[in-house]
Short mmCIF file of C-alpha atoms and ligand atoms in Angstrom, two decimals:
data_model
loop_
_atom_site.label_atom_id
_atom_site.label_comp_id
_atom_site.label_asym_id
_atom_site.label_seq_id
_atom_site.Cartn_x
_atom_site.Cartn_y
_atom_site.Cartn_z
CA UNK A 1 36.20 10.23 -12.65
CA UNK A 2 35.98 13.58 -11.10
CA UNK A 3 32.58 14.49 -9.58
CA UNK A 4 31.10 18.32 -9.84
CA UNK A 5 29.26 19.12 -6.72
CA UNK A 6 27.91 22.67 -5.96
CA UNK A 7 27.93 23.81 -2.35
CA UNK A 8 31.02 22.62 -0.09
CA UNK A 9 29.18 22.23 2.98
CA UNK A 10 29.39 19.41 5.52
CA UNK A 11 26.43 17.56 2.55
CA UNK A 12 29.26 17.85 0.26
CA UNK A 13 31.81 16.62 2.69
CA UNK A 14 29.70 13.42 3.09
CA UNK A 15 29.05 12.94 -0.76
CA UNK A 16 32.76 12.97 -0.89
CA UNK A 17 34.01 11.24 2.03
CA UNK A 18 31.12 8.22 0.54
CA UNK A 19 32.59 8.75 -3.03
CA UNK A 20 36.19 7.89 -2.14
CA UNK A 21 35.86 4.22 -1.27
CA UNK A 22 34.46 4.34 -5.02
CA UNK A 23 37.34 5.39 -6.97
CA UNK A 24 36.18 9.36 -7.52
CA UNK A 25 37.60 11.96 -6.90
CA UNK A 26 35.59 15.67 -6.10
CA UNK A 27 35.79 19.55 -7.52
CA UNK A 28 33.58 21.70 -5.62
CA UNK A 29 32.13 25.15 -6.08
CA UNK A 30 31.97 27.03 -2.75
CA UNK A 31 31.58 31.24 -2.16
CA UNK A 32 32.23 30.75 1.87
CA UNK A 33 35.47 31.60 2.83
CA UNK A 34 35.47 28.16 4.81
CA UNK A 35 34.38 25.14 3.81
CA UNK A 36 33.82 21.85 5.20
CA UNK A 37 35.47 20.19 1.99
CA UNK A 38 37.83 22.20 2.84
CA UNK A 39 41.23 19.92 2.83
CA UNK A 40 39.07 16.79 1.47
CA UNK A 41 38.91 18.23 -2.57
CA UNK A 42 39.58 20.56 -4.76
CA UNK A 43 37.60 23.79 -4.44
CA UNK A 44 36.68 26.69 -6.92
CA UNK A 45 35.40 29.51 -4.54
CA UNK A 46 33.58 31.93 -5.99
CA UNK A 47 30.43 33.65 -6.60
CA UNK A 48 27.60 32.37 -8.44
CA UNK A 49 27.24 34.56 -10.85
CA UNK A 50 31.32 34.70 -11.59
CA UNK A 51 30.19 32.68 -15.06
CA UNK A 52 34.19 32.44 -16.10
CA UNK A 53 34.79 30.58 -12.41
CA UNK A 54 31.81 28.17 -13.12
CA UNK A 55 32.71 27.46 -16.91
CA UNK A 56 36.22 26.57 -15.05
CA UNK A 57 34.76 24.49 -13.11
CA UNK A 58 32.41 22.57 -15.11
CA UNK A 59 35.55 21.84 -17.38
CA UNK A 60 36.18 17.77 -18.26
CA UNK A 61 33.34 17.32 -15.96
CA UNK A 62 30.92 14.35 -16.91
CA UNK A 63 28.70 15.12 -14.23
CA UNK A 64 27.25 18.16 -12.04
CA UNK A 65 25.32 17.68 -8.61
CA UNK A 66 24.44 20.03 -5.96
CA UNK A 67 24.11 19.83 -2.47
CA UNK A 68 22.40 23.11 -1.66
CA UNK A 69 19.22 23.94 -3.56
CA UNK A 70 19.01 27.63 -3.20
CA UNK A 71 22.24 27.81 -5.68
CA UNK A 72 20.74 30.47 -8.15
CA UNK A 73 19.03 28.39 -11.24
CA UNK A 74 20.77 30.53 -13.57
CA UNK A 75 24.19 29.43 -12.68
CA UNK A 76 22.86 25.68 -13.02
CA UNK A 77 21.48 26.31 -16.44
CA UNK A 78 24.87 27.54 -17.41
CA UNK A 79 26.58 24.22 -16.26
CA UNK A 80 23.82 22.24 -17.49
CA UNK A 81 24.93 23.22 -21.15
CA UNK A 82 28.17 22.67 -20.56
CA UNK A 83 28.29 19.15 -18.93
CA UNK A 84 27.02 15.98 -20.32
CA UNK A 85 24.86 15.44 -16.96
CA UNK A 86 23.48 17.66 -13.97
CA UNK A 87 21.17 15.96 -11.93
CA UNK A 88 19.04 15.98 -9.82
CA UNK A 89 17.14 17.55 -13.27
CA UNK A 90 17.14 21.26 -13.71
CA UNK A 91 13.08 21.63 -13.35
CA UNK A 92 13.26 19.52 -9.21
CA UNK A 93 15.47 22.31 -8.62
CA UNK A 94 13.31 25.17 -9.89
CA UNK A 95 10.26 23.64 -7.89
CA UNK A 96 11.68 23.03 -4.90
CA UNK A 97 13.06 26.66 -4.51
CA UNK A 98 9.95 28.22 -4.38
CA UNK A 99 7.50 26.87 -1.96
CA UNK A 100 4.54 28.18 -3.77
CA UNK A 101 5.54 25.77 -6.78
CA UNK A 102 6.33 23.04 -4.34
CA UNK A 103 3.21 23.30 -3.01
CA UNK A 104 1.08 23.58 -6.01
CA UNK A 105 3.19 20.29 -7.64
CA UNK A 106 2.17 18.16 -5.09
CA UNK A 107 -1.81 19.51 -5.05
CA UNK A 108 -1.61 19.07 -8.63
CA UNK A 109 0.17 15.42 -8.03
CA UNK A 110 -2.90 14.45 -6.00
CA UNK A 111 -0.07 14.52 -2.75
CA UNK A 112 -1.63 15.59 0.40
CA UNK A 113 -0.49 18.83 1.98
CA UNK A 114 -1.27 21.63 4.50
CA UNK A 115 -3.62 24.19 2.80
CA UNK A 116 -1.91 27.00 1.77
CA UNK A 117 -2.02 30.58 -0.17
CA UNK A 118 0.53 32.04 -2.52
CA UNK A 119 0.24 35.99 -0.82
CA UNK A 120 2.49 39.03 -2.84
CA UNK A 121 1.24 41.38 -0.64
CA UNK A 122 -0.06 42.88 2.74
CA UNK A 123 -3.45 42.78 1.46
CA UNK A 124 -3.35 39.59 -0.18
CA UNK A 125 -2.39 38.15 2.99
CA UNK A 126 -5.29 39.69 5.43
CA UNK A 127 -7.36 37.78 3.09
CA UNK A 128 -5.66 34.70 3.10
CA UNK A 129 -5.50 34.92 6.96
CA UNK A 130 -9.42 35.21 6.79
CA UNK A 131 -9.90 32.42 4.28
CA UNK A 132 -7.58 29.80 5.88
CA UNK A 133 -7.97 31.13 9.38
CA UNK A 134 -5.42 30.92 12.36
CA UNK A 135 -3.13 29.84 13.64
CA UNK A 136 -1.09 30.10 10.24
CA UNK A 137 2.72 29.85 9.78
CA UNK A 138 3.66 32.73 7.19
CA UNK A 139 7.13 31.72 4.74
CA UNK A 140 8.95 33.26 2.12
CA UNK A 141 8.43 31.58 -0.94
CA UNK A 142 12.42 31.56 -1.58
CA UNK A 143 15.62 30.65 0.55
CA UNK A 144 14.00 29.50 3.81
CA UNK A 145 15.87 27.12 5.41
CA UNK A 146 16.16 25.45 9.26
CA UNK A 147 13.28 27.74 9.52
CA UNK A 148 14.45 30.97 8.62
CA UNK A 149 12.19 32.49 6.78
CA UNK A 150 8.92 31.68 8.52
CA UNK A 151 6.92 33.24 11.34
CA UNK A 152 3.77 32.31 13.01
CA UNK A 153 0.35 34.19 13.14
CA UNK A 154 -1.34 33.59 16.37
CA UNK A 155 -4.16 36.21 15.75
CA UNK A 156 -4.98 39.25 13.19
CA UNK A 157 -2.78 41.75 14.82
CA UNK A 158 0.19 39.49 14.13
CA UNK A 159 -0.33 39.81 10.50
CA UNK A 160 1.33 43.46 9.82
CA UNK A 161 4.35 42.19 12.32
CA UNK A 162 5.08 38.97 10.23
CA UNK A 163 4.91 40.23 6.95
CA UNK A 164 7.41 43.15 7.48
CA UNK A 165 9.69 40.54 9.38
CA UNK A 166 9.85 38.79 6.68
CA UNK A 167 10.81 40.93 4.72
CA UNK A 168 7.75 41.74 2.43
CA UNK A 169 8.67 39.76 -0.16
CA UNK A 170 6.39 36.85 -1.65
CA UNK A 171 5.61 34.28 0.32
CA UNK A 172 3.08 31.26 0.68
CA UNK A 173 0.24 31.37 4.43
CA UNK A 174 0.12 27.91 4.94
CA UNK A 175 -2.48 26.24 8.07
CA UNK A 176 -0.88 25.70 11.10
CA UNK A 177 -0.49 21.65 11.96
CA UNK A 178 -1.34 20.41 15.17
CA UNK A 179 1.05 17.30 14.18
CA UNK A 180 1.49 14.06 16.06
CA UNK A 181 4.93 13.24 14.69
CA UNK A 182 7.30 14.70 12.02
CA UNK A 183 8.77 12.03 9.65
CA UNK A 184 10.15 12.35 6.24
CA UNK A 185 11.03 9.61 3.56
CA UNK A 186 14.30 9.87 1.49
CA UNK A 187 14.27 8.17 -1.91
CA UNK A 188 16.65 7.55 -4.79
CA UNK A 189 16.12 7.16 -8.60
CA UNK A 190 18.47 5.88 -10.88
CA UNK A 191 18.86 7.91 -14.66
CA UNK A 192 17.06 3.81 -15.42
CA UNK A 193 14.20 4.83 -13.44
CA UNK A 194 14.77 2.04 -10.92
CA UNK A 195 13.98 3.30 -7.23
CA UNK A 196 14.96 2.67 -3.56
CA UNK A 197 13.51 4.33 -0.41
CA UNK A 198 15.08 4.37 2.89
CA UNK A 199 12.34 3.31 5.93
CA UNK A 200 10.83 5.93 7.35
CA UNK A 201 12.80 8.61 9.68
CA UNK A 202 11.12 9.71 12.68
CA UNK A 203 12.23 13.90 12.98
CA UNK A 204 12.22 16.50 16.37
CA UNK A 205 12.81 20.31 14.90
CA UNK A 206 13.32 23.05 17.51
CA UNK A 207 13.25 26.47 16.11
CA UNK A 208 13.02 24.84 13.04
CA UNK A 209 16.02 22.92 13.37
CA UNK A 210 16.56 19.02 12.95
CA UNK A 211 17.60 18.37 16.51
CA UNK A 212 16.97 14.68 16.20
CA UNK A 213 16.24 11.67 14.02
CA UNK A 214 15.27 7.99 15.03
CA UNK A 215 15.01 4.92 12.13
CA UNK A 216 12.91 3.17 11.75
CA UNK A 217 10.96 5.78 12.49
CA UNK A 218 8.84 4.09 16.34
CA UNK A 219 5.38 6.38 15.88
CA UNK A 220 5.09 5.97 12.47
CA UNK A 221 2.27 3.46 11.88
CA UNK A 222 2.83 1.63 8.30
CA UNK A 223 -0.29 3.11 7.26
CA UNK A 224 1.39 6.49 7.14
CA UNK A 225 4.55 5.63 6.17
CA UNK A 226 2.73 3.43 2.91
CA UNK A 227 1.43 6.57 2.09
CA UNK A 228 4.77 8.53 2.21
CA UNK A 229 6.56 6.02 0.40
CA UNK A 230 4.45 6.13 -2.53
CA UNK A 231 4.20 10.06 -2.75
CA UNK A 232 7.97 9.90 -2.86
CA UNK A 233 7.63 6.99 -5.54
CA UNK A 234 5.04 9.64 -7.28
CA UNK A 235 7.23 12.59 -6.97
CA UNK A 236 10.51 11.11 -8.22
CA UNK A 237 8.26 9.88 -11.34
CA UNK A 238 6.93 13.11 -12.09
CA UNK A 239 10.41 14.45 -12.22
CA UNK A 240 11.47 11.98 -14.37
CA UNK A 241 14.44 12.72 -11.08
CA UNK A 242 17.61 11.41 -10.91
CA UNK A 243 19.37 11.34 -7.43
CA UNK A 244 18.40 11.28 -3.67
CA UNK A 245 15.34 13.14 -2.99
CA UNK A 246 13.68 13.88 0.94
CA UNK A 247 10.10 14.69 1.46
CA UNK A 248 9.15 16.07 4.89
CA UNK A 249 5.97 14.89 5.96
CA UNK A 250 3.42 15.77 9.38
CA UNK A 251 1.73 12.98 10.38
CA UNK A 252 -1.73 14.54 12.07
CA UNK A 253 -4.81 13.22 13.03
CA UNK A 254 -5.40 10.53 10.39
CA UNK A 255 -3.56 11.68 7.68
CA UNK A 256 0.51 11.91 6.12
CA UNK A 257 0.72 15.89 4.89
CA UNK A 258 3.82 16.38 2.68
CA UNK A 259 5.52 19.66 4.15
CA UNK A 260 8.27 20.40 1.82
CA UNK A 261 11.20 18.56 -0.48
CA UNK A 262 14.76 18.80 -0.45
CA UNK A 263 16.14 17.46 -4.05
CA UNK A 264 19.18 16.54 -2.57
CA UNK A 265 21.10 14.11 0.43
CA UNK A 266 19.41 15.06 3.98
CA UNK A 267 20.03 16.01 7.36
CA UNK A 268 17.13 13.37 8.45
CA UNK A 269 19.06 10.51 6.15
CA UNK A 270 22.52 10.91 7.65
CA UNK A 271 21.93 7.86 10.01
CA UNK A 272 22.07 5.93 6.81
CA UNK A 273 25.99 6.06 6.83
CA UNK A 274 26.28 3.68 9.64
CA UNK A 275 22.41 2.68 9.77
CA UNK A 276 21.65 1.18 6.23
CA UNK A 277 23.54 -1.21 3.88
CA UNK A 278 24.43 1.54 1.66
CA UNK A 279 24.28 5.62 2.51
CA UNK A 280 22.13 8.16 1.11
CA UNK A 281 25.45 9.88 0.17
CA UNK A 282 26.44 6.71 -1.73
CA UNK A 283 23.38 5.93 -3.43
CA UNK A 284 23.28 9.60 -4.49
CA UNK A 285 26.72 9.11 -6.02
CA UNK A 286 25.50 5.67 -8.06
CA UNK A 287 22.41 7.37 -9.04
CA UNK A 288 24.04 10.76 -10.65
CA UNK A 289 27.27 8.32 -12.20
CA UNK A 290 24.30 5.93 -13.94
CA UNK A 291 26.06 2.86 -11.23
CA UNK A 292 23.44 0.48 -9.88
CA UNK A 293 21.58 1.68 -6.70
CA UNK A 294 22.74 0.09 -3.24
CA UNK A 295 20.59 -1.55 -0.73
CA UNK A 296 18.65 1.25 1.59
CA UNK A 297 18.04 -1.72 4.26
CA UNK A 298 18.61 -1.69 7.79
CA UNK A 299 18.64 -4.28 10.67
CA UNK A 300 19.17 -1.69 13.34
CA UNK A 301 17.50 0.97 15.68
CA UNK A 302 19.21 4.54 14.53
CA UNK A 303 19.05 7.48 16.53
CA UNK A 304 21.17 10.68 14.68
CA UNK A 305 21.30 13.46 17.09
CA UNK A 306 22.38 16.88 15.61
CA UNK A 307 25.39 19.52 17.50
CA UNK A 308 23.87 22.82 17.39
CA UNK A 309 25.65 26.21 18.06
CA UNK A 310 28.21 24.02 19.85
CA UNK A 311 30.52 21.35 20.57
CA UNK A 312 29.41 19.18 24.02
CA UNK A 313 32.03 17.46 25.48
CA UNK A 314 32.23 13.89 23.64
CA UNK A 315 33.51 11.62 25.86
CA UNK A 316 31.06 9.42 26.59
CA UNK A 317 29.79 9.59 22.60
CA UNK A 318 33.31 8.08 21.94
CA UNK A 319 33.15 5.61 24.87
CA UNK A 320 29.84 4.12 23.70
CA UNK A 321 29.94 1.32 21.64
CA UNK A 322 28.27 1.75 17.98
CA UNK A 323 28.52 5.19 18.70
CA UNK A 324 29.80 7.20 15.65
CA UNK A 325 30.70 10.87 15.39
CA UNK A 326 31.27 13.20 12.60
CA UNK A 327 32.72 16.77 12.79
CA UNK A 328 31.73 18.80 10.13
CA UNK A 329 35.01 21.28 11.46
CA UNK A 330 32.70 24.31 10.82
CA UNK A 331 33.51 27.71 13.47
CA UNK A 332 30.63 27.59 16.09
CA UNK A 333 27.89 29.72 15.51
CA UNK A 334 24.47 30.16 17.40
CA UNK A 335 22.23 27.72 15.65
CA UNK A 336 24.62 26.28 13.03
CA UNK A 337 24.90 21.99 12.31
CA UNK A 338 28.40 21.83 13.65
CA UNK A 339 28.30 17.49 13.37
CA UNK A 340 26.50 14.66 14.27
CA UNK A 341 26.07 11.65 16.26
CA UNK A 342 25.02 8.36 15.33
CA UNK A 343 23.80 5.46 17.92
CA UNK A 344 23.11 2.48 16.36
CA UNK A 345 21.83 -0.72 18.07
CA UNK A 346 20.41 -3.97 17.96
CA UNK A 347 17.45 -3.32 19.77
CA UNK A 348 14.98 -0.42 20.95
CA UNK A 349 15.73 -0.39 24.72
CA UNK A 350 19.32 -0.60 23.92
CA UNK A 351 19.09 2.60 21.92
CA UNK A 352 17.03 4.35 24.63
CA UNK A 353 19.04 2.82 26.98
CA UNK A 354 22.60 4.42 25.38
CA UNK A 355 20.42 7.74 24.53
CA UNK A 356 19.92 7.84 28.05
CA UNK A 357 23.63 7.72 28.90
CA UNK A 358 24.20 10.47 26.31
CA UNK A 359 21.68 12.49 27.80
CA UNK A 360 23.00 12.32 31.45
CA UNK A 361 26.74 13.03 30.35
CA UNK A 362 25.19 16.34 28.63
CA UNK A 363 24.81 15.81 25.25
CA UNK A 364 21.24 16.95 23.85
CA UNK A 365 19.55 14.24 22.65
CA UNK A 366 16.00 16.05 21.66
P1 AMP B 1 10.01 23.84 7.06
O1 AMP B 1 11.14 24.77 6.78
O2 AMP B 1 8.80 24.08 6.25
O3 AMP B 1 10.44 22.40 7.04
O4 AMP B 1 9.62 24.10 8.59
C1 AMP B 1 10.51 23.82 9.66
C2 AMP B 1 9.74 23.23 10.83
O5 AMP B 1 8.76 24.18 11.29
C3 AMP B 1 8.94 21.99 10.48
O6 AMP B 1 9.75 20.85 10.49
C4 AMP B 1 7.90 22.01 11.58
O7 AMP B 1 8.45 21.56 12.80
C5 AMP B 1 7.57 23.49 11.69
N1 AMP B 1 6.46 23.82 10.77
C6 AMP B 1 6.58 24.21 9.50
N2 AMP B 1 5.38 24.38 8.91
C7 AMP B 1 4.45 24.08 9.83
C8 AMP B 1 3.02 24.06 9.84
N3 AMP B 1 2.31 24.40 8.77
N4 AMP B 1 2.41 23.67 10.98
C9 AMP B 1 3.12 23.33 12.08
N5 AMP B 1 4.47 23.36 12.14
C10 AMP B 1 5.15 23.72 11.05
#
């Protein structure tokens, strides 16, 4: 069985490197000139819009996945003719590439959220600024991603500077947060509607980047995560989805405000390779192929700490025990996910305890 997966980065790597143990075997579609499935599966590269490439590739394919939603919904409606199954379903993908349509699904779904403004203009953002007040963090509506894409409005005269930095293109005002904690919740649907969440992941961005993720997540009081959990349950419902879905959540004050959905595998769920009885990668591979879902339990402490812009020197990653490392062999580049490390443990104070070994041998660990 050959698996379809658009996007060959180091999400697709994963999928694959989880899908071999299983029998299957991979055909990417990748534009980059490099890929991180590069060497691992066959790869078509080529644009998006080169239709004869993707009717090449969807050919004898049973199923189509992605791993990258900003692939352009026109070149997924094209596959989705032509294979018997593309998941996660065509109409995730269209909502969660435009955060004004993310945003109204989950008002509409009754799923707490920021408040926010859909703004096409100058003008229609001086009022939003004045209705929703500031601080405010301004996004494009389209292709944002480890915060590119977003600026934040401190006062009125910041207005004219964001909006042209962003290119003047559509884009959604949405309240600034004072958060306590980030978290986010990754859940699974089979095409049999039975579901499985992961526990709760406990997230530190910097410059809008995951930098690190800790499960179970330690600050997130049940309460919250209850909440989470069942506006993932809600939203994979809705979509009648099939596949691994993440929802990003704040938790501030007394509330769980859903940020923004990925309908695909997650940075903040790759601890679930070594962390949980079966991986986010895996279950996403049983859900799309109709196989029964995996456990998502745990019995450890998790910490998954992100390599930014560069390679530290490993050493004392590899001479930790339970201390796993994955090199996504991507060229180093000023804020790009170049691997990860995972610390798993039987205990809290062991994990801080190695994290603080980690952190004294150089390796960033927040
Ligand atoms: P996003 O691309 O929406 O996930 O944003 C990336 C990161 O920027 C988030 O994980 C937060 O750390 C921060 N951020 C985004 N939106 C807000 C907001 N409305 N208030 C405060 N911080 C935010």
């Amino acid at each position: 069985m050959i698996v379809g997966i658009l996007g060959g980065g180091q999400l697709g790597r994963m999928l694959a490197l989880a899908g071999y143990p299983l029998g299957l075997r991979f055909r990417f579609f990748e534009p980059a000139e490099e890929a991180p499935v590069d060497g691992l599966a066959e790869r078509i590269r080529a644009e998006y819009d080169d239709y004869e490439a993707l009717a090449r590739f969807a050919d004898g394919l049973d199923v189509v996945t992605y791993e990258f939603e900003n692939v352009p919904i026109e070149a997924v409606r094209f596959l989705a003719e032509r294979v018997p199954h593309l998941y996660p379903p065509l109409a995730a993908l269209e909502v969660s590439q435009d955060r004004a349509l993310e945003k109204a699904f989950f008002e509409r779904e009754g799923i707490a959220g920021p408040a926010f403004e859909a703004v096409d203009s100058i003008e229609e953002l001086r009022a939003a600024v004045a209705r929703l007040g500031l601080p405010a963090m301004l996004k494009t509506r389209r292709f944002g991603y480890d915060g590119k894409g977003q600026a934040l409005l401190h006062n009125t005269e910041d207005t004219a500077t964001a909006w042209q930095q962003l290119g003047g293109v559509p884009c959604v005002l949405e309240q600034f947060v004072p958060f306590d904690r980030e978290f986010s919740v990754i859940g699974v649907r089979g095409p049999d509607g039975a579901i499985a969440l992961y526990p709760a992941t406990e997230n530190i961005h910097r410059e809008g980047i995951l930098r690190r993720s800790l499960a179970p997540a330690p600050g997130v009081p049940q309460e919250f995560e209850d909440t989470a959990r069942a506006a993932v349950t809600h939203t994979l419902e809705a979509l009648d989805y099939t596949g691994v879905l993440a929802v990003e959540f704040f938790m501030a004050g007394d509330a769980a405000l859903a940020n923004e959905m990925a309908p695909r595998v997650h940075n903040s769920g790759h601890w679930t390779i070594e962390g949980a009885a079966t991986s986010q990668f895996e279950n996403h591979l049983r859900a799309v192929l109709g196989l029964p879902l995996g456990s998502t339990a745990t019995n450890s402490y998790v910490a998954m700490l992100n390599l930014i812009g560069a390679v530290p020197n490993l050493d004392a990653a590899y001479a930790l025990p339970d201390t796993h490392l994955h090199l996504y062999g991507k060229t180093p580049r000023a804020g790009r996910k170049l691997g990860h490390i995972t610390v798993r443990t039987p205990s809290r104070d062991q994990l801080d305890a190695r994290l603080a070994t980690l952190a004294a041998a150089g390796i960033e660990v927040e």
